[in-house]
Amino acid sequence: MVAPGKGILAADESSPTIKKRFDSIGVESTEQNRRTYRQMLFTTDGAEEFISGVILFDETLRQSTDDGIAFPKLLAEKGILPGIKVDKGAKALAGAEGEKVTEGLDGLRERLEEYRGLGARFAKWRAVITIGDGIPSDYCIDANAHALARYAALCVEGGIVPIVEPEVLMDGPHSIERCYEVTERTLCRVFDALYAQRVPLERTILKPNMVLSGNECPKQAGVREVAEATLHCFRRVVPAAVPGIVFLSGGQSDELATAHLNEMNKIAGGPWELSFSYGRALQAPPLKSWVGKPENIPSAQQAFYHRAQCNGAARSGSYSEEMESAT
Ligand code: 13P
Protein backbone atom coordinates (compact mmCIF):
# COMPACT_ATOMS: atom_id res chain seq x y z
CA MET A 1 0.00 0.00 0.00
CA VAL A 2 2.87 2.37 0.70
CA ALA A 3 5.37 1.01 -1.84
CA PRO A 4 7.98 3.56 -2.97
CA GLY A 5 6.88 5.81 -5.82
CA LYS A 6 3.23 4.79 -5.45
CA GLY A 7 0.09 5.91 -3.65
CA ILE A 8 -3.63 5.28 -3.41
CA LEU A 9 -6.48 6.48 -5.60
CA ALA A 10 -9.59 7.29 -3.56
CA ALA A 11 -12.43 6.45 -5.96
CA ASP A 12 -14.92 5.66 -3.20
CA GLU A 13 -17.25 8.62 -3.54
CA SER A 14 -20.65 7.77 -2.09
CA SER A 15 -23.68 8.19 -4.36
CA PRO A 16 -24.43 11.78 -3.20
CA THR A 17 -20.75 12.79 -3.57
CA ILE A 18 -20.25 11.35 -7.06
CA LYS A 19 -23.49 13.08 -8.06
CA LYS A 20 -21.94 16.38 -6.96
CA ARG A 21 -18.82 15.66 -9.05
CA PHE A 22 -20.90 14.68 -12.09
CA ASP A 23 -23.15 17.75 -11.67
CA SER A 24 -20.02 19.91 -12.00
CA ILE A 25 -19.44 18.53 -15.53
CA GLY A 26 -23.11 18.24 -16.52
CA VAL A 27 -23.23 14.42 -16.48
CA GLU A 28 -26.17 12.55 -15.01
CA SER A 29 -25.23 10.24 -12.13
CA THR A 30 -26.64 6.94 -13.40
CA GLU A 31 -25.28 3.51 -12.48
CA GLN A 32 -24.03 3.13 -16.05
CA ASN A 33 -22.23 6.51 -16.08
CA ARG A 34 -20.60 5.82 -12.74
CA ARG A 35 -19.40 2.44 -14.03
CA THR A 36 -18.08 3.94 -17.28
CA TYR A 37 -16.23 6.67 -15.39
CA ARG A 38 -14.59 4.29 -12.90
CA GLN A 39 -13.74 1.85 -15.70
CA MET A 40 -11.96 4.68 -17.50
CA LEU A 41 -9.78 5.35 -14.45
CA PHE A 42 -9.05 1.70 -13.67
CA THR A 43 -8.12 0.76 -17.24
CA THR A 44 -5.66 3.64 -17.67
CA ASP A 45 -2.53 2.10 -19.15
CA GLY A 46 0.48 2.27 -16.86
CA ALA A 47 -1.36 3.83 -13.89
CA GLU A 48 -0.16 0.87 -11.85
CA GLU A 49 3.37 2.34 -12.01
CA PHE A 50 2.18 4.97 -9.52
CA ILE A 51 -0.99 3.53 -7.97
CA SER A 52 -0.68 0.76 -5.35
CA GLY A 53 -4.33 0.62 -4.29
CA VAL A 54 -7.78 1.93 -5.14
CA ILE A 55 -10.53 2.59 -2.59
CA LEU A 56 -13.93 1.58 -3.98
CA PHE A 57 -17.51 2.28 -2.94
CA ASP A 58 -19.86 -0.67 -2.27
CA GLU A 59 -21.52 -0.30 -5.67
CA THR A 60 -18.17 -0.17 -7.52
CA LEU A 61 -16.77 -3.25 -5.77
CA ARG A 62 -19.66 -5.19 -7.32
CA GLN A 63 -19.37 -3.74 -10.84
CA SER A 64 -17.51 -5.09 -13.88
CA THR A 65 -15.88 -3.84 -17.08
CA ASP A 66 -17.67 -3.89 -20.44
CA ASP A 67 -16.01 -7.32 -20.94
CA GLY A 68 -17.47 -8.63 -17.68
CA ILE A 69 -14.29 -8.55 -15.56
CA ALA A 70 -15.14 -7.62 -11.96
CA PHE A 71 -13.39 -4.38 -10.97
CA PRO A 72 -11.54 -5.94 -7.98
CA LYS A 73 -10.20 -8.66 -10.30
CA LEU A 74 -9.17 -6.15 -12.97
CA LEU A 75 -7.24 -4.13 -10.39
CA ALA A 76 -5.64 -7.19 -8.78
CA GLU A 77 -4.45 -8.39 -12.20
CA LYS A 78 -2.66 -5.06 -12.64
CA GLY A 79 -1.00 -5.48 -9.24
CA ILE A 80 -3.27 -2.88 -7.62
CA LEU A 81 -4.84 -3.66 -4.24
CA PRO A 82 -8.63 -3.22 -4.12
CA GLY A 83 -9.94 -1.45 -1.02
CA ILE A 84 -13.40 -0.57 0.25
CA LYS A 85 -15.00 2.36 2.07
CA VAL A 86 -16.95 0.79 4.91
CA ASP A 87 -18.28 3.73 6.91
CA LYS A 88 -21.84 4.90 6.36
CA GLY A 89 -21.10 8.59 6.41
CA ALA A 90 -20.84 11.42 8.92
CA LYS A 91 -24.14 12.24 10.67
CA ALA A 92 -25.10 15.00 13.14
CA LEU A 93 -23.70 14.23 16.60
CA ALA A 94 -26.47 14.35 19.21
CA GLY A 95 -26.09 17.22 21.63
CA ALA A 96 -23.26 18.83 19.68
CA GLU A 97 -24.41 21.62 17.38
CA GLY A 98 -22.40 21.70 14.13
CA GLU A 99 -20.42 18.52 14.83
CA LYS A 100 -20.56 15.07 13.28
CA VAL A 101 -19.92 11.47 14.09
CA THR A 102 -19.36 8.71 11.54
CA GLU A 103 -21.78 5.79 11.57
CA GLY A 104 -21.53 2.23 10.27
CA LEU A 105 -20.35 -0.08 13.07
CA ASP A 106 -23.51 -2.20 13.26
CA GLY A 107 -23.02 -5.37 11.23
CA LEU A 108 -19.52 -4.31 10.22
CA ARG A 109 -17.88 -7.66 11.06
CA GLU A 110 -20.21 -9.42 8.59
CA ARG A 111 -19.82 -6.74 5.93
CA LEU A 112 -16.02 -6.99 6.17
CA GLU A 113 -16.23 -10.71 5.67
CA GLU A 114 -18.34 -10.24 2.55
CA TYR A 115 -16.04 -7.52 1.21
CA ARG A 116 -13.01 -9.74 1.73
CA GLY A 117 -14.75 -12.44 -0.30
CA LEU A 118 -15.34 -9.90 -3.06
CA GLY A 119 -11.62 -9.13 -3.18
CA ALA A 120 -11.12 -6.17 -0.82
CA ARG A 121 -7.76 -6.23 0.95
CA PHE A 122 -7.98 -2.98 2.84
CA ALA A 123 -10.70 -0.65 4.09
CA LYS A 124 -11.33 2.99 4.89
CA TRP A 125 -13.35 4.80 7.56
CA ARG A 126 -13.52 8.60 7.51
CA ALA A 127 -14.24 10.76 10.54
CA VAL A 128 -14.94 14.47 10.03
CA ILE A 129 -13.75 17.12 12.46
CA THR A 130 -14.95 20.68 11.87
CA ILE A 131 -13.10 23.77 13.07
CA GLY A 132 -15.36 26.65 14.17
CA ASP A 133 -16.31 28.84 17.10
CA GLY A 134 -15.75 26.67 20.17
CA ILE A 135 -15.48 23.47 18.13
CA PRO A 136 -14.31 20.77 17.85
CA SER A 137 -15.35 19.62 21.30
CA ASP A 138 -13.47 16.82 23.08
CA TYR A 139 -16.80 14.98 23.03
CA CYS A 140 -16.85 14.99 19.22
CA ILE A 141 -13.19 14.03 18.86
CA ASP A 142 -13.56 11.19 21.37
CA ALA A 143 -16.76 9.81 19.82
CA ASN A 144 -15.05 9.70 16.42
CA ALA A 145 -11.78 8.29 17.78
CA HIS A 146 -13.70 5.52 19.53
CA ALA A 147 -15.57 4.57 16.34
CA LEU A 148 -12.35 4.66 14.27
CA ALA A 149 -10.68 2.29 16.71
CA ARG A 150 -13.64 -0.10 16.83
CA TYR A 151 -13.64 -0.19 13.03
CA ALA A 152 -9.87 -0.76 12.88
CA ALA A 153 -10.00 -3.59 15.43
CA LEU A 154 -12.70 -5.36 13.40
CA CYS A 155 -10.66 -4.96 10.20
CA VAL A 156 -7.54 -6.48 11.74
CA GLU A 157 -9.59 -9.38 13.08
CA GLY A 158 -11.04 -9.95 9.60
CA GLY A 159 -7.69 -9.87 7.77
CA ILE A 160 -8.23 -6.46 6.22
CA VAL A 161 -5.80 -3.53 6.59
CA PRO A 162 -7.59 -0.50 8.07
CA ILE A 163 -7.02 2.99 6.77
CA VAL A 164 -7.85 5.25 9.69
CA GLU A 165 -8.99 8.65 8.39
CA PRO A 166 -9.60 11.44 10.87
CA GLU A 167 -10.10 14.46 8.60
CA VAL A 168 -9.85 17.93 10.12
CA LEU A 169 -11.66 19.98 7.48
CA MET A 170 -9.89 22.90 5.82
CA ASP A 171 -13.20 24.82 5.49
CA GLY A 172 -13.25 28.18 7.29
CA PRO A 173 -11.20 31.27 8.09
CA HIS A 174 -8.96 29.63 10.73
CA SER A 175 -5.18 29.98 10.73
CA ILE A 176 -2.61 27.26 10.14
CA GLU A 177 -1.78 27.43 13.87
CA ARG A 178 -5.39 26.56 14.73
CA CYS A 179 -5.33 23.67 12.25
CA TYR A 180 -2.09 22.45 13.87
CA GLU A 181 -3.65 22.54 17.35
CA VAL A 182 -6.83 20.68 16.30
CA THR A 183 -4.95 18.11 14.19
CA GLU A 184 -2.54 17.38 17.05
CA ARG A 185 -5.41 17.01 19.55
CA THR A 186 -7.35 14.77 17.18
CA LEU A 187 -4.46 12.47 16.30
CA CYS A 188 -3.48 12.18 19.93
CA ARG A 189 -6.98 10.97 20.85
CA VAL A 190 -7.18 8.65 17.84
CA PHE A 191 -3.93 6.91 18.76
CA ASP A 192 -5.06 6.67 22.41
CA ALA A 193 -8.24 4.91 21.25
CA LEU A 194 -6.34 2.60 18.88
CA TYR A 195 -4.02 1.62 21.74
CA ALA A 196 -6.90 1.10 24.17
CA GLN A 197 -8.66 -1.14 21.67
CA ARG A 198 -5.52 -3.22 21.01
CA VAL A 199 -5.15 -2.31 17.35
CA PRO A 200 -1.67 -3.28 16.09
CA LEU A 201 -0.31 -0.05 14.61
CA GLU A 202 2.10 -2.04 12.41
CA ARG A 203 -0.96 -3.12 10.42
CA THR A 204 -2.66 0.26 10.30
CA ILE A 205 -2.38 3.09 7.78
CA LEU A 206 -3.15 6.67 8.78
CA LYS A 207 -4.98 8.95 6.33
CA PRO A 208 -4.87 12.47 7.74
CA ASN A 209 -5.30 16.03 6.55
CA MET A 210 -2.20 18.16 6.10
CA VAL A 211 -1.71 21.09 8.48
CA LEU A 212 -2.97 24.00 6.36
CA SER A 213 -4.49 27.47 6.60
CA GLY A 214 -8.30 27.39 6.44
CA ASN A 215 -9.53 27.95 2.89
CA GLU A 216 -11.04 31.33 3.86
CA CYS A 217 -8.04 32.50 5.90
CA PRO A 218 -6.67 35.75 4.44
CA LYS A 219 -3.10 34.63 5.22
CA GLN A 220 -2.32 31.42 3.33
CA ALA A 221 0.73 29.47 4.50
CA GLY A 222 3.25 28.65 1.78
CA VAL A 223 4.32 25.19 0.64
CA ARG A 224 7.40 25.01 2.88
CA GLU A 225 5.45 26.16 5.94
CA VAL A 226 2.72 23.56 5.38
CA ALA A 227 5.28 20.78 4.98
CA GLU A 228 7.19 21.81 8.10
CA ALA A 229 4.07 22.31 10.26
CA THR A 230 2.61 18.96 9.18
CA LEU A 231 5.79 17.02 9.91
CA HIS A 232 6.35 18.86 13.20
CA CYS A 233 2.83 18.01 14.32
CA PHE A 234 2.98 14.36 13.25
CA ARG A 235 6.35 13.75 14.88
CA ARG A 236 4.74 14.65 18.19
CA VAL A 237 1.74 12.34 17.97
CA VAL A 238 2.06 9.61 15.30
CA PRO A 239 3.88 6.53 16.62
CA ALA A 240 6.82 5.22 14.58
CA ALA A 241 5.15 1.79 14.39
CA VAL A 242 2.69 3.15 11.80
CA PRO A 243 4.14 2.04 8.44
CA GLY A 244 2.64 4.78 6.32
CA ILE A 245 0.80 8.05 6.24
CA VAL A 246 -1.34 8.59 3.12
CA PHE A 247 -2.67 12.12 2.92
CA LEU A 248 -6.13 13.11 1.71
CA SER A 249 -6.30 16.18 -0.53
CA GLY A 250 -9.39 17.66 1.18
CA GLY A 251 -10.19 20.33 -1.40
CA GLN A 252 -6.66 21.57 -2.16
CA SER A 253 -5.96 22.14 -5.84
CA ASP A 254 -4.37 19.13 -7.52
CA GLU A 255 -1.05 20.89 -8.07
CA LEU A 256 -0.80 22.21 -4.52
CA ALA A 257 -1.59 18.78 -3.03
CA THR A 258 1.31 17.38 -5.06
CA ALA A 259 3.66 20.23 -4.14
CA HIS A 260 2.92 19.79 -0.41
CA LEU A 261 3.58 16.05 -0.49
CA ASN A 262 6.75 16.62 -2.48
CA GLU A 263 8.06 19.19 0.00
CA MET A 264 7.40 16.86 2.94
CA ASN A 265 9.32 14.07 1.25
CA LYS A 266 12.19 16.46 0.55
CA ILE A 267 12.46 17.15 4.30
CA ALA A 268 11.18 13.85 5.74
CA GLY A 269 13.84 11.40 6.96
CA GLY A 270 11.29 8.92 8.40
CA PRO A 271 10.01 7.19 10.42
CA TRP A 272 6.97 6.64 8.15
CA GLU A 273 6.38 6.46 4.40
CA LEU A 274 4.65 9.67 3.33
CA SER A 275 2.25 9.04 0.49
CA PHE A 276 -1.06 10.08 -1.02
CA SER A 277 -4.61 8.77 -1.03
CA TYR A 278 -6.17 11.51 -3.09
CA GLY A 279 -9.69 11.71 -4.44
CA ARG A 280 -10.23 15.13 -5.96
CA ALA A 281 -6.51 15.89 -6.47
CA LEU A 282 -6.17 12.84 -8.75
CA GLN A 283 -9.57 13.01 -10.41
CA ALA A 284 -10.24 16.69 -11.08
CA PRO A 285 -8.30 16.86 -14.38
CA PRO A 286 -9.61 13.54 -15.84
CA LEU A 287 -13.16 14.41 -14.80
CA LYS A 288 -12.96 17.79 -16.53
CA SER A 289 -11.41 16.28 -19.62
CA TRP A 290 -13.97 13.44 -19.87
CA VAL A 291 -17.26 15.37 -19.42
CA GLY A 292 -19.13 12.14 -20.15
CA LYS A 293 -18.04 11.86 -23.81
CA PRO A 294 -16.61 8.52 -25.04
CA GLU A 295 -14.33 10.30 -27.52
CA ASN A 296 -12.62 12.10 -24.60
CA ILE A 297 -11.62 8.90 -22.79
CA PRO A 298 -8.01 8.83 -24.15
CA SER A 299 -7.31 12.44 -23.12
CA ALA A 300 -8.98 11.92 -19.73
CA GLN A 301 -6.86 8.82 -19.12
CA GLN A 302 -3.78 10.79 -20.09
CA ALA A 303 -4.75 13.48 -17.56
CA PHE A 304 -5.20 10.84 -14.84
CA TYR A 305 -1.89 9.16 -15.70
CA HIS A 306 -0.13 12.51 -15.53
CA ARG A 307 -1.52 13.35 -12.06
CA ALA A 308 -0.59 9.89 -10.80
CA GLN A 309 2.91 10.32 -12.25
CA CYS A 310 3.39 13.74 -10.59
CA ASN A 311 2.31 12.34 -7.23
CA GLY A 312 4.50 9.28 -7.75
CA ALA A 313 7.45 11.67 -8.14
CA ALA A 314 6.34 13.59 -5.03
CA ARG A 315 6.79 10.35 -3.05
CA SER A 316 10.54 10.82 -3.34
CA GLY A 317 10.63 14.64 -3.43
CA SER A 318 11.52 14.62 -7.12
CA TYR A 319 8.42 16.40 -8.46
CA SER A 320 9.01 19.76 -10.14
CA GLU A 321 6.75 22.39 -11.68
CA GLU A 322 8.24 21.55 -15.08
CA MET A 323 6.45 18.20 -14.85
CA GLU A 324 3.15 20.10 -14.99
CA SER A 325 3.86 21.60 -18.39
CA ALA A 326 5.19 18.30 -19.77
CA THR A 327 1.71 16.83 -20.39
P1 13P B 1 -10.02 13.95 -1.23
O1 13P B 1 -8.58 13.71 -1.61
O2 13P B 1 -10.82 14.50 -2.36
O3 13P B 1 -10.13 14.72 0.06
O4 13P B 1 -10.66 12.53 -0.98
C1 13P B 1 -9.98 11.61 -0.22
C2 13P B 1 -10.93 10.80 0.53
O5 13P B 1 -10.94 9.59 0.44
C3 13P B 1 -11.85 11.47 1.46
O6 13P B 1 -12.43 10.53 2.31
Short mmCIF file of N, CA and C in Angstrom, two decimals, residues 2-4 10 14 34 49 75 82 103 124 127 136 138 143 148 151 169 177 183 200 212 224 230-231 245 277:
data_model
loop_
_atom_site.label_atom_id
_atom_site.label_comp_id
_atom_site.label_asym_id
_atom_site.label_seq_id
_atom_site.Cartn_x
_atom_site.Cartn_y
_atom_site.Cartn_z
N VAL A 2 2.01 1.18 0.67
CA VAL A 2 2.87 2.37 0.70
C VAL A 2 4.22 2.08 0.03
N ALA A 3 4.15 1.32 -1.07
CA ALA A 3 5.37 1.01 -1.84
C ALA A 3 5.98 2.31 -2.36
N PRO A 4 7.32 2.35 -2.48
CA PRO A 4 7.98 3.56 -2.97
C PRO A 4 7.46 3.99 -4.33
N ALA A 10 -8.31 7.37 -4.26
CA ALA A 10 -9.59 7.29 -3.56
C ALA A 10 -10.69 7.50 -4.59
N SER A 14 -19.31 8.32 -2.32
CA SER A 14 -20.65 7.77 -2.09
C SER A 14 -21.57 8.30 -3.19
N ARG A 34 -21.59 5.99 -13.82
CA ARG A 34 -20.60 5.82 -12.74
C ARG A 34 -19.66 4.66 -13.08
N GLU A 49 1.99 1.94 -12.36
CA GLU A 49 3.37 2.34 -12.01
C GLU A 49 3.36 3.25 -10.79
N LEU A 75 -8.29 -4.86 -11.12
CA LEU A 75 -7.24 -4.13 -10.39
C LEU A 75 -6.17 -5.11 -9.90
N PRO A 82 -7.29 -3.80 -4.25
CA PRO A 82 -8.63 -3.22 -4.12
C PRO A 82 -8.97 -2.97 -2.65
N GLU A 103 -21.02 6.99 11.22
CA GLU A 103 -21.78 5.79 11.57
C GLU A 103 -21.36 4.60 10.70
N LYS A 124 -11.45 1.60 4.47
CA LYS A 124 -11.33 2.99 4.89
C LYS A 124 -12.54 3.41 5.71
N ALA A 127 -13.60 9.93 9.52
CA ALA A 127 -14.24 10.76 10.54
C ALA A 127 -14.03 12.21 10.13
N PRO A 136 -13.68 22.00 17.37
CA PRO A 136 -14.31 20.77 17.85
C PRO A 136 -14.26 20.62 19.37
N ASP A 138 -14.12 18.11 22.76
CA ASP A 138 -13.47 16.82 23.08
C ASP A 138 -14.47 15.68 22.90
N ALA A 143 -15.76 10.70 20.43
CA ALA A 143 -16.76 9.81 19.82
C ALA A 143 -16.23 9.27 18.49
N LEU A 148 -13.47 5.01 15.15
CA LEU A 148 -12.35 4.66 14.27
C LEU A 148 -11.62 3.43 14.81
N TYR A 151 -13.71 0.23 14.44
CA TYR A 151 -13.64 -0.19 13.03
C TYR A 151 -12.29 -0.87 12.74
N LEU A 169 -11.29 19.27 8.72
CA LEU A 169 -11.66 19.98 7.48
C LEU A 169 -10.88 21.28 7.33
N GLU A 177 -2.09 27.78 12.46
CA GLU A 177 -1.78 27.43 13.87
C GLU A 177 -2.98 26.71 14.51
N THR A 183 -5.47 19.37 14.77
CA THR A 183 -4.95 18.11 14.19
C THR A 183 -4.16 17.34 15.24
N PRO A 200 -3.11 -3.28 16.37
CA PRO A 200 -1.67 -3.28 16.09
C PRO A 200 -1.34 -2.19 15.06
N LEU A 212 -2.81 22.93 7.37
CA LEU A 212 -2.97 24.00 6.36
C LEU A 212 -3.70 25.21 6.95
N ARG A 224 6.40 25.42 1.90
CA ARG A 224 7.40 25.01 2.88
C ARG A 224 6.82 25.01 4.31
N THR A 230 3.21 20.30 9.19
CA THR A 230 2.61 18.96 9.18
C THR A 230 3.57 17.94 9.80
N LEU A 231 4.82 17.98 9.38
CA LEU A 231 5.79 17.02 9.91
C LEU A 231 6.05 17.27 11.40
N ILE A 245 1.78 6.98 6.14
CA ILE A 245 0.80 8.05 6.24
C ILE A 245 0.40 8.40 4.81
N SER A 277 -3.39 9.53 -0.78
CA SER A 277 -4.61 8.77 -1.03
C SER A 277 -5.63 9.81 -1.46
#
